[in-house]
Amino acid sequence: EERFRIALDAVGGHIFDWDLRRGSVWRSPGLAPLIGYREEEIPTENSWWLERVHPDDRAEQNRIGREAVSRRQAQLQSEYRVRHRDGHWIWVRSASRLFYDAEGRPLRVLGCSFGIDDRRRAEEAQRRAFARVELV
């Protein structure tokens, strides 16, 4: 249990365990520092998280998930924006492990999401700097 708590802290985000059969999700307390919600404020339905995904990113995230399941992928990674409790958007990276039954039906998704705003801002600043250099 101590190792698990240390690992949760090390992730710098939140860990989730989505039971696809029941439709419920367990989320670690790391969601509070990531997007401003405390554990007791968050329902166990996955739709709660999906509602926080940026409207421009939702279709792509759904496509990525459907494609992963249709290919029976074990690993899934993506980057997208979610709304913080205070209303601003933050970039997150999610890395997940998908589990299937003997017939290939998805059973469970276990993974983590962590903030990548700093990296995204640095990449955008670099793109703008290169664009200015090309104009000169």
PDB file of C-alpha atoms in Angstrom:
ATOM      1  CA  GLU A   1       0.000   0.000   0.000  1.00  0.00           C
ATOM      2  CA  GLU A   2       2.863   2.392   0.762  1.00  0.00           C
ATOM      3  CA  ARG A   3       4.416   1.736  -2.669  1.00  0.00           C
ATOM      4  CA  PHE A   4       1.084   2.428  -4.298  1.00  0.00           C
ATOM      5  CA  ARG A   5       0.754   5.781  -2.489  1.00  0.00           C
ATOM      6  CA  ILE A   6       4.315   6.709  -3.479  1.00  0.00           C
ATOM      7  CA  ALA A   7       3.570   5.765  -7.092  1.00  0.00           C
ATOM      8  CA  LEU A   8       0.418   7.913  -7.013  1.00  0.00           C
ATOM      9  CA  ASP A   9       2.471  10.888  -5.856  1.00  0.00           C
ATOM     10  CA  ALA A  10       5.148  10.221  -8.474  1.00  0.00           C
ATOM     11  CA  VAL A  11       2.646  10.241 -11.339  1.00  0.00           C
ATOM     12  CA  GLY A  12       1.821  13.884 -10.674  1.00  0.00           C
ATOM     13  CA  GLY A  13      -1.691  13.333 -11.939  1.00  0.00           C
ATOM     14  CA  HIS A  14      -4.349  10.783 -11.282  1.00  0.00           C
ATOM     15  CA  ILE A  15      -4.726   7.060 -11.717  1.00  0.00           C
ATOM     16  CA  PHE A  16      -8.000   5.566 -12.855  1.00  0.00           C
ATOM     17  CA  ASP A  17      -9.509   2.098 -13.053  1.00  0.00           C
ATOM     18  CA  TRP A  18     -12.534   1.919 -15.358  1.00  0.00           C
ATOM     19  CA  ASP A  19     -14.647  -1.226 -15.079  1.00  0.00           C
ATOM     20  CA  LEU A  20     -16.359  -1.381 -18.470  1.00  0.00           C
ATOM     21  CA  ARG A  21     -18.825  -4.071 -17.412  1.00  0.00           C
ATOM     22  CA  ARG A  22     -20.181  -2.002 -14.550  1.00  0.00           C
ATOM     23  CA  GLY A  23     -19.520   1.361 -16.158  1.00  0.00           C
ATOM     24  CA  SER A  24     -17.881   2.692 -13.000  1.00  0.00           C
ATOM     25  CA  VAL A  25     -14.528   4.390 -12.550  1.00  0.00           C
ATOM     26  CA  TRP A  26     -12.305   4.627  -9.493  1.00  0.00           C
ATOM     27  CA  ARG A  27     -10.098   7.726  -9.540  1.00  0.00           C
ATOM     28  CA  SER A  28      -7.171   8.512  -7.272  1.00  0.00           C
ATOM     29  CA  PRO A  29      -7.010  11.692  -5.185  1.00  0.00           C
ATOM     30  CA  GLY A  30      -4.489  13.112  -7.697  1.00  0.00           C
ATOM     31  CA  LEU A  31      -7.384  14.546  -9.670  1.00  0.00           C
ATOM     32  CA  ALA A  32      -7.679  17.466  -7.220  1.00  0.00           C
ATOM     33  CA  PRO A  33      -4.303  19.038  -7.994  1.00  0.00           C
ATOM     34  CA  LEU A  34      -4.720  18.234 -11.694  1.00  0.00           C
ATOM     35  CA  ILE A  35      -8.144  19.732 -12.437  1.00  0.00           C
ATOM     36  CA  GLY A  36      -9.356  21.115  -9.122  1.00  0.00           C
ATOM     37  CA  TYR A  37     -11.943  18.519  -8.061  1.00  0.00           C
ATOM     38  CA  ARG A  38     -11.767  16.644  -4.778  1.00  0.00           C
ATOM     39  CA  GLU A  39     -12.367  12.908  -4.761  1.00  0.00           C
ATOM     40  CA  GLU A  40     -15.701  13.184  -2.933  1.00  0.00           C
ATOM     41  CA  GLU A  41     -17.052  15.591  -5.589  1.00  0.00           C
ATOM     42  CA  ILE A  42     -16.534  13.213  -8.478  1.00  0.00           C
ATOM     43  CA  PRO A  43     -19.128  10.661  -9.556  1.00  0.00           C
ATOM     44  CA  THR A  44     -17.976   7.184 -10.529  1.00  0.00           C
ATOM     45  CA  GLU A  45     -19.423   7.380 -14.059  1.00  0.00           C
ATOM     46  CA  ASN A  46     -16.939   7.762 -16.912  1.00  0.00           C
ATOM     47  CA  SER A  47     -19.258  10.309 -18.550  1.00  0.00           C
ATOM     48  CA  TRP A  48     -18.165  12.820 -15.883  1.00  0.00           C
ATOM     49  CA  TRP A  49     -14.622  12.845 -17.295  1.00  0.00           C
ATOM     50  CA  LEU A  50     -15.768  12.804 -20.905  1.00  0.00           C
ATOM     51  CA  GLU A  51     -17.895  15.898 -20.274  1.00  0.00           C
ATOM     52  CA  ARG A  52     -14.719  17.728 -19.244  1.00  0.00           C
ATOM     53  CA  VAL A  53     -12.852  16.905 -22.458  1.00  0.00           C
ATOM     54  CA  HIS A  54     -12.594  19.911 -24.785  1.00  0.00           C
ATOM     55  CA  PRO A  55     -15.360  19.811 -27.438  1.00  0.00           C
ATOM     56  CA  ASP A  56     -12.733  20.004 -30.204  1.00  0.00           C
ATOM     57  CA  ASP A  57     -10.957  16.930 -28.792  1.00  0.00           C
ATOM     58  CA  ARG A  58     -13.937  14.675 -27.967  1.00  0.00           C
ATOM     59  CA  ALA A  59     -14.462  13.133 -31.398  1.00  0.00           C
ATOM     60  CA  GLU A  60     -10.762  12.327 -31.739  1.00  0.00           C
ATOM     61  CA  GLN A  61     -10.620  10.763 -28.273  1.00  0.00           C
ATOM     62  CA  ASN A  62     -13.674   8.642 -29.060  1.00  0.00           C
ATOM     63  CA  ARG A  63     -12.109   7.569 -32.370  1.00  0.00           C
ATOM     64  CA  ILE A  64      -8.827   6.633 -30.670  1.00  0.00           C
ATOM     65  CA  GLY A  65     -10.677   4.518 -28.092  1.00  0.00           C
ATOM     66  CA  ARG A  66     -12.894   2.755 -30.633  1.00  0.00           C
ATOM     67  CA  GLU A  67      -9.903   2.042 -32.868  1.00  0.00           C
ATOM     68  CA  ALA A  68      -7.879   0.654 -29.953  1.00  0.00           C
ATOM     69  CA  VAL A  69     -10.700  -1.724 -29.012  1.00  0.00           C
ATOM     70  CA  SER A  70     -11.306  -2.831 -32.599  1.00  0.00           C
ATOM     71  CA  ARG A  71      -7.585  -3.679 -32.921  1.00  0.00           C
ATOM     72  CA  ARG A  72      -7.494  -5.263 -29.456  1.00  0.00           C
ATOM     73  CA  GLN A  73      -4.648  -2.939 -28.487  1.00  0.00           C
ATOM     74  CA  ALA A  74      -3.210  -3.398 -25.022  1.00  0.00           C
ATOM     75  CA  GLN A  75      -1.758   0.112 -24.707  1.00  0.00           C
ATOM     76  CA  LEU A  76      -3.322   3.476 -25.418  1.00  0.00           C
ATOM     77  CA  GLN A  77      -1.830   6.964 -25.154  1.00  0.00           C
ATOM     78  CA  SER A  78      -3.243  10.327 -26.108  1.00  0.00           C
ATOM     79  CA  GLU A  79      -3.059  14.038 -25.393  1.00  0.00           C
ATOM     80  CA  TYR A  80      -6.066  16.306 -25.130  1.00  0.00           C
ATOM     81  CA  ARG A  81      -7.541  19.214 -23.200  1.00  0.00           C
ATOM     82  CA  VAL A  82      -9.822  19.043 -20.178  1.00  0.00           C
ATOM     83  CA  ARG A  83     -11.635  21.792 -18.329  1.00  0.00           C
ATOM     84  CA  HIS A  84     -10.293  22.674 -14.905  1.00  0.00           C
ATOM     85  CA  ARG A  85     -12.837  23.333 -12.181  1.00  0.00           C
ATOM     86  CA  ASP A  86     -12.141  27.082 -12.445  1.00  0.00           C
ATOM     87  CA  GLY A  87     -13.021  27.030 -16.167  1.00  0.00           C
ATOM     88  CA  HIS A  88      -9.651  27.160 -17.949  1.00  0.00           C
ATOM     89  CA  TRP A  89      -8.424  24.363 -20.213  1.00  0.00           C
ATOM     90  CA  ILE A  90      -5.378  22.265 -19.431  1.00  0.00           C
ATOM     91  CA  TRP A  91      -3.525  19.752 -21.575  1.00  0.00           C
ATOM     92  CA  VAL A  92      -3.247  16.219 -20.219  1.00  0.00           C
ATOM     93  CA  ARG A  93      -1.571  13.066 -21.393  1.00  0.00           C
ATOM     94  CA  SER A  94      -3.312   9.786 -20.666  1.00  0.00           C
ATOM     95  CA  ALA A  95      -1.595   6.424 -20.777  1.00  0.00           C
ATOM     96  CA  SER A  96      -3.768   3.339 -20.367  1.00  0.00           C
ATOM     97  CA  ARG A  97      -3.672  -0.433 -20.378  1.00  0.00           C
ATOM     98  CA  LEU A  98      -6.720  -2.166 -21.849  1.00  0.00           C
ATOM     99  CA  PHE A  99      -7.851  -5.610 -20.677  1.00  0.00           C
ATOM    100  CA  TYR A 100     -10.060  -8.001 -22.699  1.00  0.00           C
ATOM    101  CA  ASP A 101     -11.943 -11.220 -22.022  1.00  0.00           C
ATOM    102  CA  ALA A 102     -11.275 -14.482 -23.921  1.00  0.00           C
ATOM    103  CA  GLU A 103     -13.629 -13.383 -26.726  1.00  0.00           C
ATOM    104  CA  GLY A 104     -11.836 -10.070 -27.144  1.00  0.00           C
ATOM    105  CA  ARG A 105     -14.467  -7.892 -25.459  1.00  0.00           C
ATOM    106  CA  PRO A 106     -13.001  -4.990 -23.477  1.00  0.00           C
ATOM    107  CA  LEU A 107     -13.360  -5.421 -19.702  1.00  0.00           C
ATOM    108  CA  ARG A 108     -11.237  -2.787 -18.032  1.00  0.00           C
ATOM    109  CA  VAL A 109      -9.068   0.256 -18.645  1.00  0.00           C
ATOM    110  CA  LEU A 110      -6.375   1.046 -16.100  1.00  0.00           C
ATOM    111  CA  GLY A 111      -4.231   4.119 -16.547  1.00  0.00           C
ATOM    112  CA  CYS A 112      -3.119   7.566 -15.519  1.00  0.00           C
ATOM    113  CA  SER A 113      -3.543  11.133 -16.696  1.00  0.00           C
ATOM    114  CA  PHE A 114      -1.119  13.935 -15.918  1.00  0.00           C
ATOM    115  CA  GLY A 115      -0.767  17.581 -16.862  1.00  0.00           C
ATOM    116  CA  ILE A 116       1.462  18.594 -19.758  1.00  0.00           C
ATOM    117  CA  ASP A 117       0.633  22.318 -20.004  1.00  0.00           C
ATOM    118  CA  ASP A 118       4.254  23.413 -19.497  1.00  0.00           C
ATOM    119  CA  ARG A 119       5.495  21.188 -22.300  1.00  0.00           C
ATOM    120  CA  ARG A 120       2.707  22.285 -24.656  1.00  0.00           C
ATOM    121  CA  ARG A 121       3.407  25.984 -23.967  1.00  0.00           C
ATOM    122  CA  ALA A 122       7.113  25.461 -24.637  1.00  0.00           C
ATOM    123  CA  GLU A 123       6.366  23.662 -27.916  1.00  0.00           C
ATOM    124  CA  GLU A 124       4.021  26.452 -29.011  1.00  0.00           C
ATOM    125  CA  ALA A 125       6.602  29.122 -28.162  1.00  0.00           C
ATOM    126  CA  GLN A 126       9.181  27.206 -30.177  1.00  0.00           C
ATOM    127  CA  ARG A 127       6.814  26.944 -33.172  1.00  0.00           C
ATOM    128  CA  ARG A 128       6.149  30.695 -33.051  1.00  0.00           C
ATOM    129  CA  ALA A 129       9.866  31.426 -32.810  1.00  0.00           C
ATOM    130  CA  PHE A 130      10.625  29.242 -35.848  1.00  0.00           C
ATOM    131  CA  ALA A 131       7.754  30.821 -37.787  1.00  0.00           C
ATOM    132  CA  ARG A 132       9.242  34.287 -37.149  1.00  0.00           C
ATOM    133  CA  VAL A 133      12.685  33.116 -38.263  1.00  0.00           C
ATOM    134  CA  GLU A 134      11.226  31.736 -41.508  1.00  0.00           C
ATOM    135  CA  LEU A 135       9.510  35.075 -42.221  1.00  0.00           C
ATOM    136  CA  VAL A 136      12.792  36.993 -41.984  1.00  0.00           C
TER     137      VAL A 136
END
